[in-house]
Short mmCIF file of C-alpha atoms and ligand atoms in Angstrom, two decimals:
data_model
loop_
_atom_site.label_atom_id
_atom_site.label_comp_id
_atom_site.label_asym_id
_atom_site.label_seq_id
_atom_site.Cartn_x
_atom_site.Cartn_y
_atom_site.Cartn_z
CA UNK A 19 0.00 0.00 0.00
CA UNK A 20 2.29 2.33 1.38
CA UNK A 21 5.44 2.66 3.13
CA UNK A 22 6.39 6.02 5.04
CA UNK A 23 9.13 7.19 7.18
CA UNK A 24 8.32 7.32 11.19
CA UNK A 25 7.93 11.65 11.04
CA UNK A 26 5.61 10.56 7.87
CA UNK A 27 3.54 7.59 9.71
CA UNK A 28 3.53 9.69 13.03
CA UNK A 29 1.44 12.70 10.48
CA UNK A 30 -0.62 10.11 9.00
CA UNK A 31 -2.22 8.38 12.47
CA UNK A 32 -2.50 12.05 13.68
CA UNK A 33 -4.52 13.28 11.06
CA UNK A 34 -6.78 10.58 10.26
CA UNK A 35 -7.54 9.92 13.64
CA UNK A 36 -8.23 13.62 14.34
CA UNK A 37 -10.23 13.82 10.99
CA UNK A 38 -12.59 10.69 11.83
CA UNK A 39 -12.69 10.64 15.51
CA UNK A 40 -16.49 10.51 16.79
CA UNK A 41 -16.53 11.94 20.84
CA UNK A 42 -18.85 11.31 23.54
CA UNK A 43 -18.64 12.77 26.78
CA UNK A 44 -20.23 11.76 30.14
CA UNK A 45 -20.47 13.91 33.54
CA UNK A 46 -18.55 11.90 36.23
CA UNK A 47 -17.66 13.11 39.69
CA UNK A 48 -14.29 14.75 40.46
CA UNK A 49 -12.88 11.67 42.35
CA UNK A 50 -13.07 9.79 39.68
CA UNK A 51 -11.69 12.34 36.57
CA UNK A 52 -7.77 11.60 37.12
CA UNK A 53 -7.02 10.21 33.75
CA UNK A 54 -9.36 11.68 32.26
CA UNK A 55 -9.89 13.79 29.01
CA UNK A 56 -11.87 17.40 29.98
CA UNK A 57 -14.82 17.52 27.43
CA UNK A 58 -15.54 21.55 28.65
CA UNK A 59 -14.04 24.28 29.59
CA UNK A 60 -13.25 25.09 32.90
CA UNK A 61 -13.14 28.88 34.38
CA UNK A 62 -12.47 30.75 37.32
CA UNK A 63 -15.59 31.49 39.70
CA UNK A 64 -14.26 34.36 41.18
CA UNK A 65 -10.81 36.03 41.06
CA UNK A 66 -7.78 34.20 42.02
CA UNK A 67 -6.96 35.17 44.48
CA UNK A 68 -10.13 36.52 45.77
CA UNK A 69 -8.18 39.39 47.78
CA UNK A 70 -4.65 40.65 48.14
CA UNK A 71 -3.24 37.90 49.82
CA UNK A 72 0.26 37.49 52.02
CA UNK A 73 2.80 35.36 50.77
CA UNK A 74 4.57 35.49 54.12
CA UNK A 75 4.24 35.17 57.94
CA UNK A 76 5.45 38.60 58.56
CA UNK A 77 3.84 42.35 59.23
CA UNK A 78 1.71 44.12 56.81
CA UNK A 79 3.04 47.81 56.92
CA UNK A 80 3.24 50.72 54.59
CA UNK A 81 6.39 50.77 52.60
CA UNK A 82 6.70 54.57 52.91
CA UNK A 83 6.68 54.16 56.35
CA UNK A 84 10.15 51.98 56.13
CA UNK A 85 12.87 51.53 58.09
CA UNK A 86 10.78 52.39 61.20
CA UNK A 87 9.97 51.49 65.12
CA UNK A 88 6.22 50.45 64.29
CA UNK A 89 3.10 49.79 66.45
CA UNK A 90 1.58 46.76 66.39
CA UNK A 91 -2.11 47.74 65.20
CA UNK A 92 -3.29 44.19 65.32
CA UNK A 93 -3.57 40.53 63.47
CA UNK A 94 -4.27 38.68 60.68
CA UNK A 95 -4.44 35.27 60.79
CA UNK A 96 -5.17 32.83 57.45
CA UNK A 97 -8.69 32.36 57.40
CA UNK A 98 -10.23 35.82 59.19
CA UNK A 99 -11.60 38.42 56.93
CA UNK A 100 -9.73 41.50 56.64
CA UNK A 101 -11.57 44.07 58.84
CA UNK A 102 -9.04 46.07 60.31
CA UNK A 103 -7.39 48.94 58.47
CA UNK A 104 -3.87 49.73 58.61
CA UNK A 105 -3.57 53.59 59.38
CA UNK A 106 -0.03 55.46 58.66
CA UNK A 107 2.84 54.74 60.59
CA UNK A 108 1.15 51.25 62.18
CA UNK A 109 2.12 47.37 61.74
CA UNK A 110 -0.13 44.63 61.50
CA UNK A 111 0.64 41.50 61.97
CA UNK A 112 -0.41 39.19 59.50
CA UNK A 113 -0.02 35.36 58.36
CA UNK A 114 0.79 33.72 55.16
CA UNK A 115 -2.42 33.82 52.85
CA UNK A 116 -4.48 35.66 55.21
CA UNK A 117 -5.99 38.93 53.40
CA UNK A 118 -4.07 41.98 53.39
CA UNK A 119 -5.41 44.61 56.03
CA UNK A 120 -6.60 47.93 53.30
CA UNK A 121 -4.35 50.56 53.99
CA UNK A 122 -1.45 48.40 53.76
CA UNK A 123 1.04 47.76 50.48
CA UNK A 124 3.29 45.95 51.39
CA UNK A 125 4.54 42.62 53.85
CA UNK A 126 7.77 42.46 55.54
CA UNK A 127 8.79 38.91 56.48
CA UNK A 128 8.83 38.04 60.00
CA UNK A 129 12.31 36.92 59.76
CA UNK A 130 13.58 40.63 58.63
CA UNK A 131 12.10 42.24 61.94
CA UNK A 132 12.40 42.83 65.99
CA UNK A 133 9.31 42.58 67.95
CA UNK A 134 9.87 44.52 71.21
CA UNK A 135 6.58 44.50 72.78
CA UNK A 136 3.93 46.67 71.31
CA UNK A 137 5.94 47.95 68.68
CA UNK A 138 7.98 45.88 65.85
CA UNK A 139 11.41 47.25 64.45
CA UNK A 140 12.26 47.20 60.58
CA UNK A 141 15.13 48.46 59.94
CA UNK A 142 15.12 47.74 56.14
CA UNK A 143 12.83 49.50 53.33
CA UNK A 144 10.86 47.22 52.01
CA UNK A 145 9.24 47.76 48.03
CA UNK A 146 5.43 48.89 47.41
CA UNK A 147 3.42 45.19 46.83
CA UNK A 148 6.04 43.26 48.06
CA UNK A 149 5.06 39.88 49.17
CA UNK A 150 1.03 40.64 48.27
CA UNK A 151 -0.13 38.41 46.03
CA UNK A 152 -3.23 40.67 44.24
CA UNK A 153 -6.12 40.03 43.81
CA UNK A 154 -6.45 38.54 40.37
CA UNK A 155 -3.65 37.75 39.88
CA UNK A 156 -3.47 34.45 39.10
CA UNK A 157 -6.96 34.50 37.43
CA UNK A 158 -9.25 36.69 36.92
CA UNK A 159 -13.48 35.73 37.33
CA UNK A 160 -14.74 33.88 34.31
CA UNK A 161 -11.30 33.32 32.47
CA UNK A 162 -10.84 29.67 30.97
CA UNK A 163 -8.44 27.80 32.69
CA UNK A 164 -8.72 24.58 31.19
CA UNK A 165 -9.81 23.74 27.74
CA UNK A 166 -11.87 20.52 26.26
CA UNK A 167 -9.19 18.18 25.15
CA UNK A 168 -7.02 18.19 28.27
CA UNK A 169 -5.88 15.60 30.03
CA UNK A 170 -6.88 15.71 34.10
CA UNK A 171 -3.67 14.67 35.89
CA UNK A 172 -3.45 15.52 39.63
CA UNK A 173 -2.65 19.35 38.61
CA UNK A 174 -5.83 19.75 37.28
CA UNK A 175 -7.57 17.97 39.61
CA UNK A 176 -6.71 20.65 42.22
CA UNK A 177 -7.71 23.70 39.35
CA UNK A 178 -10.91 21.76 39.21
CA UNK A 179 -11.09 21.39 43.02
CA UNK A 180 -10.03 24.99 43.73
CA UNK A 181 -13.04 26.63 41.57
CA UNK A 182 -15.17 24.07 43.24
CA UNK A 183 -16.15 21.66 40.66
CA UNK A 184 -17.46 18.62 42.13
CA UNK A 185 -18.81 17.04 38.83
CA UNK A 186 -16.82 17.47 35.27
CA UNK A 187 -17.81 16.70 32.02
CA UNK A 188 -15.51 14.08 30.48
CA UNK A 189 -15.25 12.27 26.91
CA UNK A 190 -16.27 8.82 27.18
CA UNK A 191 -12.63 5.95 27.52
CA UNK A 192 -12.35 4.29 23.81
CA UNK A 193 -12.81 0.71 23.72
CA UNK A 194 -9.59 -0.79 22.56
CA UNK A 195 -10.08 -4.62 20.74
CA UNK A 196 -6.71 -6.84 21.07
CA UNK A 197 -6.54 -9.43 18.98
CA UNK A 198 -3.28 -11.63 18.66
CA UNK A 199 -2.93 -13.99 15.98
CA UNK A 200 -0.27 -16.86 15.65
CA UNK A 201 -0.74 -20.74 15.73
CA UNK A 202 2.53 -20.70 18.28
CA UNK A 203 0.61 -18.44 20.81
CA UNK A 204 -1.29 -19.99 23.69
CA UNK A 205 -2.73 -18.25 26.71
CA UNK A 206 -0.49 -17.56 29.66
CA UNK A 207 -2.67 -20.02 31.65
CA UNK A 208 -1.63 -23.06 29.43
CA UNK A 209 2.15 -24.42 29.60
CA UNK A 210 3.81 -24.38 26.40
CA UNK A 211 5.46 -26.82 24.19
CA UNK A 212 9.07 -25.80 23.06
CA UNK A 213 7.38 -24.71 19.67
CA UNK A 214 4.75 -22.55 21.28
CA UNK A 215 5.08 -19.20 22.90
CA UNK A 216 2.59 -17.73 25.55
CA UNK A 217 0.38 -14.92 24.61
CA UNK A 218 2.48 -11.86 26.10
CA UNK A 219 1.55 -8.97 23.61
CA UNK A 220 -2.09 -8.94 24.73
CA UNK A 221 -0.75 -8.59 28.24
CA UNK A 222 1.77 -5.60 27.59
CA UNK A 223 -0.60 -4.13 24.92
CA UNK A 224 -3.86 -3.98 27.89
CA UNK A 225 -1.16 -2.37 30.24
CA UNK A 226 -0.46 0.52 27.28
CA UNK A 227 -3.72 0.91 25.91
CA UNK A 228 -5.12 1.64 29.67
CA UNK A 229 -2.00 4.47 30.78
CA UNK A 230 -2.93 5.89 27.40
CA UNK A 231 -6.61 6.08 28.32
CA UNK A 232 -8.75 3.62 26.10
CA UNK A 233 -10.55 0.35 27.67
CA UNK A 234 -8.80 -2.87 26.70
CA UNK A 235 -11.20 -6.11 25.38
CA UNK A 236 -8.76 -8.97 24.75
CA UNK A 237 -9.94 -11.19 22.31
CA UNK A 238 -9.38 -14.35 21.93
CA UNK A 239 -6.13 -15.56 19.85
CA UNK A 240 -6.71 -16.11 16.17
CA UNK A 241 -5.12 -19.06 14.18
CA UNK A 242 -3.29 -18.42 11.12
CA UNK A 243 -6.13 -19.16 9.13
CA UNK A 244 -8.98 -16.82 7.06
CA UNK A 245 -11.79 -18.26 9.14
CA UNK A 246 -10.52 -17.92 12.39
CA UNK A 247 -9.04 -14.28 11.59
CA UNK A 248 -12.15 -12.64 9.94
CA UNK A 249 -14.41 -14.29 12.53
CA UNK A 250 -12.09 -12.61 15.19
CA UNK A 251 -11.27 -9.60 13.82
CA UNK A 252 -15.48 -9.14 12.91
CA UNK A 253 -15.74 -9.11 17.09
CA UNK A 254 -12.83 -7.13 17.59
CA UNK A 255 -14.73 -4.45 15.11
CA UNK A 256 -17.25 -3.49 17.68
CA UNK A 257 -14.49 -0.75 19.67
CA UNK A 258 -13.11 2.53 18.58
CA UNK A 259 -10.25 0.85 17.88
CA UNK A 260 -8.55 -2.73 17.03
CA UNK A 261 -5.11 -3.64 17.91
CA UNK A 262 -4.30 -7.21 15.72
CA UNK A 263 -0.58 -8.55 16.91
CA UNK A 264 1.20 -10.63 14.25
CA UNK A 265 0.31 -12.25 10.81
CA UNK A 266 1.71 -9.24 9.36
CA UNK A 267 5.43 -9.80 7.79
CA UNK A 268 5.47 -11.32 4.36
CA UNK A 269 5.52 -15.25 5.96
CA UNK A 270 3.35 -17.66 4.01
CA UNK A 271 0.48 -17.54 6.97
CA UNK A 272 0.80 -13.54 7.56
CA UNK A 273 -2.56 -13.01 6.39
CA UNK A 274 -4.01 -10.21 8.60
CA UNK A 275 -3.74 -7.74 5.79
CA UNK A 276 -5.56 -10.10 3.72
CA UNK A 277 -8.69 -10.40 5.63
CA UNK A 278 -8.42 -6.84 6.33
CA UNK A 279 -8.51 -6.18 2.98
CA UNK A 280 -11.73 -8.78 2.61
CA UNK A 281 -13.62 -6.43 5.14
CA UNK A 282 -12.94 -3.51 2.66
CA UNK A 283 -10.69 -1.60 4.72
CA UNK A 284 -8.81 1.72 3.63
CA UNK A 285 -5.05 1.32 4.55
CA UNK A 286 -2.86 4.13 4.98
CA UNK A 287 0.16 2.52 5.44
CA UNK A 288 1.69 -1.10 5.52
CA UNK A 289 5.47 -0.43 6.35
CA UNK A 290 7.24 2.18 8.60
CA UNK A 291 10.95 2.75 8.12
CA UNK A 292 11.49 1.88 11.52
CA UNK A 293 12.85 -1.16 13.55
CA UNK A 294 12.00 -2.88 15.51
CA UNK A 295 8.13 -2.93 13.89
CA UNK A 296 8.85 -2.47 10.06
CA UNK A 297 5.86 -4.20 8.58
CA UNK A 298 3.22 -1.95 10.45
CA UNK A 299 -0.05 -1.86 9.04
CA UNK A 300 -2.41 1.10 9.61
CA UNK A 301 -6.02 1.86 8.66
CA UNK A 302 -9.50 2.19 8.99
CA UNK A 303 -12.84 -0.13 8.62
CA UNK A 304 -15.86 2.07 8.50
CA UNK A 305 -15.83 3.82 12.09
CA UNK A 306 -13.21 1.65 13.80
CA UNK A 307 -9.51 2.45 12.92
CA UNK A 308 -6.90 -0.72 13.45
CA UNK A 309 -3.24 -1.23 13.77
CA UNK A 310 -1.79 -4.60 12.45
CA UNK A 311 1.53 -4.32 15.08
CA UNK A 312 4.43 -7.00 14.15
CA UNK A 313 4.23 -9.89 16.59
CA UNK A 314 7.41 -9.59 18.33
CA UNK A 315 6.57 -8.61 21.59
CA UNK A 316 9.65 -5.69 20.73
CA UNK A 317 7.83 -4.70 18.00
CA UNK A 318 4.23 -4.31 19.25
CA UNK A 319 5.41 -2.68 22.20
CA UNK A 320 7.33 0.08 20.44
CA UNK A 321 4.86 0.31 17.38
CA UNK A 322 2.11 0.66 20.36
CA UNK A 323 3.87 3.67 21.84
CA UNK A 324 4.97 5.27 18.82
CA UNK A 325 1.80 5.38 16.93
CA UNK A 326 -1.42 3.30 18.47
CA UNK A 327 -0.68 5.59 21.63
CA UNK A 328 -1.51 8.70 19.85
CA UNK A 329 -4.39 6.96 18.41
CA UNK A 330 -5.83 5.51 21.43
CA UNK A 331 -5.21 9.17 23.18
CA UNK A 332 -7.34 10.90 20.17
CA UNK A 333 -9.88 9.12 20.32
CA UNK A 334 -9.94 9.67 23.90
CA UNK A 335 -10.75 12.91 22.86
CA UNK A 336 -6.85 14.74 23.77
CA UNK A 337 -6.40 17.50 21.71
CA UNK A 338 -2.61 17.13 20.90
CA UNK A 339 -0.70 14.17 21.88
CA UNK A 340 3.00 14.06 22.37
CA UNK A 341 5.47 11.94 22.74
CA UNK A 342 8.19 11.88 25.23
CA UNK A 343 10.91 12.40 23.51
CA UNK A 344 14.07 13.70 25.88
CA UNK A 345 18.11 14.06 25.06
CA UNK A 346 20.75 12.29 26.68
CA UNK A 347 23.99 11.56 26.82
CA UNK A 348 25.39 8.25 25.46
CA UNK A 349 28.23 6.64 27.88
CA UNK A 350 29.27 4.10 24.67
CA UNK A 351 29.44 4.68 21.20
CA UNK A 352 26.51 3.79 19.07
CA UNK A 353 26.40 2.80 15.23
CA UNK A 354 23.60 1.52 13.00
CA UNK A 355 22.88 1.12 9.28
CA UNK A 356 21.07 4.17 7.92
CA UNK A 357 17.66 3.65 5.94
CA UNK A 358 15.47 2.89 9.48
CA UNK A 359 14.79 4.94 12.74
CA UNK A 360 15.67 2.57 15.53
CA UNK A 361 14.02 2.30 18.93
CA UNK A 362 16.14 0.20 20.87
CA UNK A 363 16.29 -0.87 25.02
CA UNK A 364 17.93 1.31 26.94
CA UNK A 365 18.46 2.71 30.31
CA UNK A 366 18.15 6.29 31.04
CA UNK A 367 20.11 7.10 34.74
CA UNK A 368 19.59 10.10 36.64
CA UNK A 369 21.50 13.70 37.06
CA UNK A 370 22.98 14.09 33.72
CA UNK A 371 21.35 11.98 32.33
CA UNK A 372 23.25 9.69 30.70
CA UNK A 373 21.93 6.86 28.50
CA UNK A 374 23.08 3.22 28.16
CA UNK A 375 21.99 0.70 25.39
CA UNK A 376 20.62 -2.63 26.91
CA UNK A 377 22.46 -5.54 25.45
CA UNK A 378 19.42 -7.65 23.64
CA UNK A 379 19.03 -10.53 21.46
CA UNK A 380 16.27 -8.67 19.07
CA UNK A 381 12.71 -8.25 18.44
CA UNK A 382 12.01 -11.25 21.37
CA UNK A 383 14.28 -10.63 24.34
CA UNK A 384 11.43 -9.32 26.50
CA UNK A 385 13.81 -10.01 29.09
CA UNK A 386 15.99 -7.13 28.08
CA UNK A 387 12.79 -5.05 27.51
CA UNK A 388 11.77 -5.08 31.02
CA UNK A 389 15.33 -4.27 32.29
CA UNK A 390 14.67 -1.27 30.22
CA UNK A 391 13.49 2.31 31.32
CA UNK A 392 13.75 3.86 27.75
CA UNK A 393 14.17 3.61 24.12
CA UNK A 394 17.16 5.11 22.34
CA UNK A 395 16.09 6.86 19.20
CA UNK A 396 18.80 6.08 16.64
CA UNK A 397 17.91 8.70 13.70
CA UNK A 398 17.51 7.05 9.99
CA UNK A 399 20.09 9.28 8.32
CA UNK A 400 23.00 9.06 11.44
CA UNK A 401 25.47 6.36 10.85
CA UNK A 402 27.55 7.15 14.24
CA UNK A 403 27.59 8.30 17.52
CA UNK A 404 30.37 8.76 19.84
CA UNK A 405 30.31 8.33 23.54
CA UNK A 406 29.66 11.84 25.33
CA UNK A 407 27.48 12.38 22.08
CA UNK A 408 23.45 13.80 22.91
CA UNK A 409 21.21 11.33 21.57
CA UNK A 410 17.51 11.33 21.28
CA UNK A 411 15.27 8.77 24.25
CA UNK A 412 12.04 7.63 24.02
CA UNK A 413 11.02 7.80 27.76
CA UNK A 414 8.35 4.77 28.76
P1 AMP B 16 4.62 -12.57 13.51
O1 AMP B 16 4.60 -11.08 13.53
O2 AMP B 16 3.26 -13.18 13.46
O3 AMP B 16 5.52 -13.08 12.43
O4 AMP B 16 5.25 -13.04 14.88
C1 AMP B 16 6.61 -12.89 15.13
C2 AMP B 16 7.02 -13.59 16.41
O5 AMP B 16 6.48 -12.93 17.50
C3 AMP B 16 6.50 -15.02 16.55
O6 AMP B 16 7.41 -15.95 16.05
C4 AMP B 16 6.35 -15.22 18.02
O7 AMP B 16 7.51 -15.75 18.57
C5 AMP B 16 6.15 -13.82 18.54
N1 AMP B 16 4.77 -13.58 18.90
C6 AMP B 16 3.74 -13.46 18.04
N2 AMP B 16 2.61 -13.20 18.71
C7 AMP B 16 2.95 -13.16 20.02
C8 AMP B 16 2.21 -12.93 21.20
N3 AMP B 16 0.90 -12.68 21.18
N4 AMP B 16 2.87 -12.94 22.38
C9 AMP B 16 4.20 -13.17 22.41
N5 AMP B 16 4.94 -13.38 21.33
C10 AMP B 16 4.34 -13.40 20.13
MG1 MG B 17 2.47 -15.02 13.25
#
């Protein structure tokens, strides 16, 4: 059909997905929003903060008034209204976010003065609106502070807390088919023979399509066979999305794209530049979009990240999805044949940070997967790197 580079693949899932994703949103309460796309916009209910505020346990004064020998007019203490005002030449007392007294414009920290009984020494100046946070100033009454499309981490939980909303509108979680194919796979439950393999890719793909957002329905596994496939991949059709693992290379018995094809399905790709995961297979049957991700557990790990991620986190109605992609330093040199970006185990330390290739076996070491923390992005046109080099990561 097609085969595109991984910038050019990355467009393509982005756009079609965005072009012919169909949103639903449901009102759930706030407890149970983290992970959550916002389908609404969320704004302030009243200015933020609602009044000149203190920053710091201290003495709300007037700056003219500064250095100075100061009466102490009074308190303030977080939670009591304002009430007293702060005539010329007087202190108040006040505490961190308790309102500031009118009269005053400015707050000297506690730890910059001498109390001596009724009266409280300064003996620096101290700036007009120093430690006040106004009112306002961090928003102002009816100003959006979270749009439709974002993602509720704990962050905007508390936004969402903070201007009281105890309910939020939310798009509904795709449903996410997995369907692995291969006469060698059996279910983790059964104990292989030394020519079978059990069924990890519908493990590690549930794990990835639920931290992206989407609801996982693992399917039985197909045989390498027409029948079994199409009568598989007809249930997996009922989601927003299907996620086939295997039967995808150019083997005798790959025949995914095949029965696919039977179901009239538009593809928009069938091969990525990219390894591990070349013979990726992208598109769409009438409203539910599919990937057909390489078997090897590598390879539909890394293809799920790279691109099924983004899809799964569109349909979950995210506006823009990104992937994170960091820099590090390599502490060995690294070479690989142009042609293909690769994504290959690695391990990411802290500080610096410095990155590490993971010494692997290929496309099946899931072994050397799991001892990973990253994936180190070797570019298609670099031939070299040299230790001490920056080099791009794919963080997991
Ligand atoms: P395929 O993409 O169908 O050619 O599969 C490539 C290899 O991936 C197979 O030889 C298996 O060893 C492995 N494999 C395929 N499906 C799975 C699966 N569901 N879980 C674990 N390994 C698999
Ligand atoms: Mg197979």
């Amino acid at each position: 059909v097609a085969t595109c580079t991984f910038a050019q693949a990355r467009r393509v899932v982005v756009e079609q997905v965005r072009a012919a994703r169909y949103l639903e949103s449901e009102l759930v309460q706030l407890e149970a929003a983290a992970g959550r796309v916002l389908a609404e916009s969320a704004a302030a209910d009243r200015d933020y903060p609602p009044v000149d505020r203190s920053v710091r346990d201290g003495y709300a004064v007037r700056a003219a008034d500064l250095p100075g020998d100061l009466p102490v007019a009074g308190e303030v203490r977080a939670g009591q209204a304002a009430r007293m005002k702060l005539e010329a030449g007087q202190a108040i007392e006040i505490m961190t976010g308790a309102p500031i007294p009118p009269g005053a414009d400015a707050v000297v920290m506690v730890e910059h003065t001498v109390r001596q009984g009724f009266s409280v020494r300064v003996d620096r100046t101290a700036e007009s609106g120093q430690f006040i946070n106004p009112r306002g100033s961090e928003a102002k009454c009816g100003e959006t502070l979270l749009a439709a499309g974002q993602r509720l981490d704990f962050a905007q939980i508390a936004l969402l807390a903070t201007i009281g909303k105890t309910q939020v509108r939310v798009f509904r979680r795709p449903v996410v088919s997995i369907l692995s194919t291969g006469d060698e796979v059996v279910d983790i439950h059964e104990t292989p023979q030394p020519h079978q393999v059990r069924n990890s890719n519908a493990r590690s793909l549930a794990v990835q399509v639920q931290r992206a957002g989407g609801m996982p329905r693992i399917l039985p596994v197909a045989h390498d066979d027409e029948d079994s496939t199409r009568w598989l991949i007809e249930k997996g059709l009922h989601a927003d999305l299907l996620l086939l693992s295997g039967g995808v290379s150019a083997g005798k018995y790959d025949i995914v794209e095949k029965v696919l094809g039977d179901f009239g399905a538009d593809f928009y790709f069938d091969r990525v530049l990219i390894q591990p995961g070349q013979p990726l297979v992208f598109g769409r049957i009438d409203r539910t979009f599919f990937f057909g991700l390489p078997g090897n557990p590598a390879s539909t790990m890394v293809t799920f990240e790279i691109f099924a991620r983004a899809a799964v986190q569109l349909l979950h109605g995210e506006a823009d999805p990104v992937l994170p992609f960091t820099l590090a330093k390599l502490t060995a040199p690294f070479r690989h044949k142009t042609g293909l970006t690769r994504f290959l185990p690695a391990q990411v330390s802290n500080g610096t940070p410095e990155l590490t290739p993971i010494p692997w076996q290929g496309s099946s070491d899931v072994a050397a997967l799991a001892r990973a923390n990253a994936f180190l992005v070797a570019d298609a046109e670099r031939e070299s790197w040299e230790a001490g080099d920056l080099m791009q990561v794919l963080l997991k």
